[in-house]
PDB file of C-alpha atoms in Angstrom:
ATOM      1  CA  UNK A   1      -1.951 -16.968  -8.286  1.00 87.00           C
ATOM      2  CA  UNK A   2      -0.799 -13.655  -6.824  1.00 93.00           C
ATOM      3  CA  UNK A   3      -0.100 -13.525  -3.106  1.00 96.00           C
ATOM      4  CA  UNK A   4       0.956 -10.489  -1.100  1.00 97.00           C
ATOM      5  CA  UNK A   5       2.573 -10.694   2.331  1.00 98.00           C
ATOM      6  CA  UNK A   6       3.056  -7.594   4.467  1.00 98.00           C
ATOM      7  CA  UNK A   7       5.584  -7.129   7.256  1.00 98.00           C
ATOM      8  CA  UNK A   8       7.218  -4.385   9.277  1.00 98.00           C
ATOM      9  CA  UNK A   9       4.367  -3.230  11.464  1.00 98.00           C
ATOM     10  CA  UNK A  10       4.765  -2.620  15.168  1.00 98.00           C
ATOM     11  CA  UNK A  11       4.119  -0.372  18.154  1.00 98.00           C
ATOM     12  CA  UNK A  12       5.943   2.954  18.172  1.00 98.00           C
ATOM     13  CA  UNK A  13       5.754   6.429  19.699  1.00 98.00           C
ATOM     14  CA  UNK A  14       4.571   9.585  17.983  1.00 98.00           C
ATOM     15  CA  UNK A  15       7.306  11.001  15.803  1.00 98.00           C
ATOM     16  CA  UNK A  16       8.915   7.626  15.183  1.00 98.00           C
ATOM     17  CA  UNK A  17       9.376   5.932  11.824  1.00 98.00           C
ATOM     18  CA  UNK A  18       8.479   2.532  10.411  1.00 98.00           C
ATOM     19  CA  UNK A  19       9.062   0.849   7.082  1.00 98.00           C
ATOM     20  CA  UNK A  20       6.453  -1.557   5.829  1.00 98.00           C
ATOM     21  CA  UNK A  21       7.310  -4.204   3.262  1.00 98.00           C
ATOM     22  CA  UNK A  22       5.095  -6.183   0.937  1.00 98.00           C
ATOM     23  CA  UNK A  23       6.508  -9.291  -0.714  1.00 97.00           C
ATOM     24  CA  UNK A  24       4.636 -10.129  -3.910  1.00 96.00           C
ATOM     25  CA  UNK A  25       4.492 -13.728  -5.062  1.00 95.00           C
ATOM     26  CA  UNK A  26       3.241 -14.982  -8.410  1.00 92.00           C
ATOM     27  CA  UNK A  27       3.583 -11.623 -10.154  1.00 90.00           C
ATOM     28  CA  UNK A  28       6.188 -10.490 -12.662  1.00 82.00           C
ATOM     29  CA  UNK A  29       6.475  -7.042 -14.224  1.00 76.00           C
ATOM     30  CA  UNK A  30       7.528  -8.672 -17.486  1.00 74.00           C
ATOM     31  CA  UNK A  31       4.109 -10.299 -17.765  1.00 77.00           C
ATOM     32  CA  UNK A  32       2.018  -7.194 -17.124  1.00 82.00           C
ATOM     33  CA  UNK A  33       2.431  -3.707 -18.568  1.00 82.00           C
ATOM     34  CA  UNK A  34      -0.335  -1.945 -16.652  1.00 92.00           C
ATOM     35  CA  UNK A  35      -0.844  -2.347 -12.943  1.00 95.00           C
ATOM     36  CA  UNK A  36      -1.175  -0.330  -9.778  1.00 97.00           C
ATOM     37  CA  UNK A  37       0.137  -1.319  -6.370  1.00 97.00           C
ATOM     38  CA  UNK A  38      -0.723   0.449  -3.207  1.00 98.00           C
ATOM     39  CA  UNK A  39      -0.992   0.672   0.540  1.00 98.00           C
ATOM     40  CA  UNK A  40      -4.305   0.935   2.321  1.00 98.00           C
ATOM     41  CA  UNK A  41      -5.295   1.061   5.964  1.00 98.00           C
ATOM     42  CA  UNK A  42      -8.253   0.527   8.212  1.00 98.00           C
ATOM     43  CA  UNK A  43      -8.836   1.318  11.866  1.00 95.00           C
ATOM     44  CA  UNK A  44     -11.587  -0.342  13.939  1.00 90.00           C
ATOM     45  CA  UNK A  45     -14.920   1.317  13.222  1.00 92.00           C
ATOM     46  CA  UNK A  46     -13.469   3.365  10.382  1.00 94.00           C
ATOM     47  CA  UNK A  47     -13.739   3.042   6.638  1.00 96.00           C
ATOM     48  CA  UNK A  48     -10.830   1.620   4.715  1.00 96.00           C
ATOM     49  CA  UNK A  49      -8.747   4.358   3.119  1.00 97.00           C
ATOM     50  CA  UNK A  50      -6.072   4.603   0.481  1.00 98.00           C
ATOM     51  CA  UNK A  51      -2.661   5.677   1.749  1.00 98.00           C
ATOM     52  CA  UNK A  52      -0.433   5.596  -1.329  1.00 98.00           C
ATOM     53  CA  UNK A  53      -0.518   4.087  -4.805  1.00 98.00           C
ATOM     54  CA  UNK A  54       2.178   3.473  -7.407  1.00 98.00           C
ATOM     55  CA  UNK A  55       1.548   2.640 -11.049  1.00 97.00           C
ATOM     56  CA  UNK A  56       3.614   0.669 -13.513  1.00 94.00           C
ATOM     57  CA  UNK A  57       4.532   3.923 -15.287  1.00 94.00           C
ATOM     58  CA  UNK A  58       5.907   5.393 -12.062  1.00 95.00           C
ATOM     59  CA  UNK A  59       2.992   7.670 -11.218  1.00 97.00           C
ATOM     60  CA  UNK A  60       2.391   8.015  -7.480  1.00 98.00           C
ATOM     61  CA  UNK A  61      -0.470   9.344  -5.389  1.00 98.00           C
ATOM     62  CA  UNK A  62      -0.726   9.960  -1.655  1.00 98.00           C
ATOM     63  CA  UNK A  63      -3.591  10.619   0.679  1.00 98.00           C
ATOM     64  CA  UNK A  64      -3.544  14.205   1.937  1.00 98.00           C
ATOM     65  CA  UNK A  65      -3.145  12.963   5.494  1.00 97.00           C
ATOM     66  CA  UNK A  66       0.210  11.296   4.779  1.00 98.00           C
ATOM     67  CA  UNK A  67       1.707  13.429   2.009  1.00 98.00           C
ATOM     68  CA  UNK A  68       5.148  14.647   3.024  1.00 98.00           C
ATOM     69  CA  UNK A  69       5.498  11.994   5.738  1.00 98.00           C
ATOM     70  CA  UNK A  70       5.074   8.689   3.872  1.00 98.00           C
ATOM     71  CA  UNK A  71       6.942   7.439   0.802  1.00 98.00           C
ATOM     72  CA  UNK A  72       5.909   4.515  -1.389  1.00 98.00           C
ATOM     73  CA  UNK A  73       8.548   2.693  -3.399  1.00 98.00           C
ATOM     74  CA  UNK A  74       9.119  -0.485  -5.372  1.00 96.00           C
ATOM     75  CA  UNK A  75      12.044  -2.829  -5.767  1.00 95.00           C
ATOM     76  CA  UNK A  76      11.410  -4.890  -8.884  1.00 91.00           C
ATOM     77  CA  UNK A  77      14.484  -7.030  -8.306  1.00 92.00           C
ATOM     78  CA  UNK A  78      13.016  -8.174  -4.996  1.00 93.00           C
ATOM     79  CA  UNK A  79       9.414  -8.076  -6.218  1.00 94.00           C
ATOM     80  CA  UNK A  80       8.568  -5.954  -3.213  1.00 96.00           C
ATOM     81  CA  UNK A  81       6.618  -2.829  -2.364  1.00 98.00           C
ATOM     82  CA  UNK A  82       7.531  -0.552   0.525  1.00 98.00           C
ATOM     83  CA  UNK A  83       6.005   2.212   2.597  1.00 98.00           C
ATOM     84  CA  UNK A  84       8.405   4.417   4.538  1.00 98.00           C
ATOM     85  CA  UNK A  85       6.459   6.161   7.278  1.00 98.00           C
ATOM     86  CA  UNK A  86       8.078   9.082   9.083  1.00 98.00           C
ATOM     87  CA  UNK A  87       6.814  11.375  11.832  1.00 98.00           C
ATOM     88  CA  UNK A  88       4.089   8.921  12.732  1.00 98.00           C
ATOM     89  CA  UNK A  89       1.011  10.209  14.527  1.00 98.00           C
ATOM     90  CA  UNK A  90      -1.560   8.461  16.696  1.00 97.00           C
ATOM     91  CA  UNK A  91      -4.101   8.824  13.895  1.00 96.00           C
ATOM     92  CA  UNK A  92      -1.880   6.615  11.717  1.00 98.00           C
ATOM     93  CA  UNK A  93      -2.768   3.657  13.939  1.00 98.00           C
ATOM     94  CA  UNK A  94      -4.403   1.043  11.726  1.00 98.00           C
ATOM     95  CA  UNK A  95      -4.047  -2.287   9.983  1.00 98.00           C
ATOM     96  CA  UNK A  96      -2.054  -1.655   6.826  1.00 98.00           C
ATOM     97  CA  UNK A  97      -2.583  -3.679   3.676  1.00 98.00           C
ATOM     98  CA  UNK A  98      -0.834  -3.825   0.326  1.00 98.00           C
ATOM     99  CA  UNK A  99      -2.879  -4.486  -2.769  1.00 98.00           C
ATOM    100  CA  UNK A 100      -2.494  -4.939  -6.490  1.00 97.00           C
ATOM    101  CA  UNK A 101      -4.854  -4.293  -9.390  1.00 96.00           C
ATOM    102  CA  UNK A 102      -4.514  -4.882 -13.106  1.00 94.00           C
ATOM    103  CA  UNK A 103      -7.427  -2.583 -13.879  1.00 94.00           C
ATOM    104  CA  UNK A 104      -6.565   0.590 -15.737  1.00 94.00           C
ATOM    105  CA  UNK A 105      -7.182   3.738 -13.741  1.00 96.00           C
ATOM    106  CA  UNK A 106      -5.236   6.717 -12.453  1.00 97.00           C
ATOM    107  CA  UNK A 107      -3.293   6.433  -9.224  1.00 98.00           C
ATOM    108  CA  UNK A 108      -5.653   8.964  -7.641  1.00 98.00           C
ATOM    109  CA  UNK A 109      -8.655   6.896  -8.679  1.00 98.00           C
ATOM    110  CA  UNK A 110      -6.945   3.787  -7.300  1.00 98.00           C
ATOM    111  CA  UNK A 111      -6.672   5.386  -3.850  1.00 98.00           C
ATOM    112  CA  UNK A 112     -10.439   5.629  -3.711  1.00 97.00           C
ATOM    113  CA  UNK A 113     -11.615   2.717  -5.858  1.00 97.00           C
ATOM    114  CA  UNK A 114      -9.357  -0.002  -4.451  1.00 97.00           C
ATOM    115  CA  UNK A 115     -10.109   1.086  -0.886  1.00 97.00           C
ATOM    116  CA  UNK A 116     -13.821   1.014  -1.605  1.00 96.00           C
ATOM    117  CA  UNK A 117     -13.757  -2.399  -3.305  1.00 95.00           C
ATOM    118  CA  UNK A 118     -11.481  -4.068  -0.800  1.00 92.00           C
ATOM    119  CA  UNK A 119     -10.093  -7.624  -0.941  1.00 90.00           C
ATOM    120  CA  UNK A 120     -13.024  -9.076  -2.857  1.00 84.00           C
ATOM    121  CA  UNK A 121     -12.051  -7.491  -6.138  1.00 86.00           C
ATOM    122  CA  UNK A 122      -8.271  -7.072  -6.301  1.00 93.00           C
ATOM    123  CA  UNK A 123      -5.330  -8.951  -4.791  1.00 95.00           C
ATOM    124  CA  UNK A 124      -4.746  -8.052  -1.139  1.00 97.00           C
ATOM    125  CA  UNK A 125      -2.441  -9.146   1.636  1.00 97.00           C
ATOM    126  CA  UNK A 126      -3.494 -10.075   5.155  1.00 97.00           C
ATOM    127  CA  UNK A 127      -2.218  -6.851   6.701  1.00 98.00           C
ATOM    128  CA  UNK A 128       0.284  -5.703   9.284  1.00 98.00           C
ATOM    129  CA  UNK A 129      -0.679  -3.718  12.391  1.00 98.00           C
ATOM    130  CA  UNK A 130       0.770  -0.300  13.099  1.00 98.00           C
ATOM    131  CA  UNK A 131       0.108   1.227  16.514  1.00 98.00           C
ATOM    132  CA  UNK A 132       1.301   4.732  17.343  1.00 98.00           C
ATOM    133  CA  UNK A 133       1.156   5.949  20.929  1.00 97.00           C
ATOM    134  CA  UNK A 134       1.139   9.635  21.738  1.00 90.00           C
TER     135      UNK A 134
END
């Protein structure tokens, strides 16, 4: 059974940086050839949104609001997914989740579809809170 555990959240000031990590248990790249991993976020009273997605073939997609500031990456040797967040803004305040799907789709589709479906359909972590003060 796949389990994802996020870490690295915290309270920072505008302009600061944070690096989120997602440790993935029960999943091996050698077992699966097609998958998409990603970061998603949700603020109170707001819809869940896709932040960044990364496919098994290396394709990457970013939400317009974070492109140029956030970087998604993967370390297969550590079975981990990362999100480097630079120049953080108050509007980045949210609970951040990592998620994994084995369904075939483009990384751009995954930003929308996985966010819409939420934890009930794919594998999701419990989240890590990021709070940015202006």
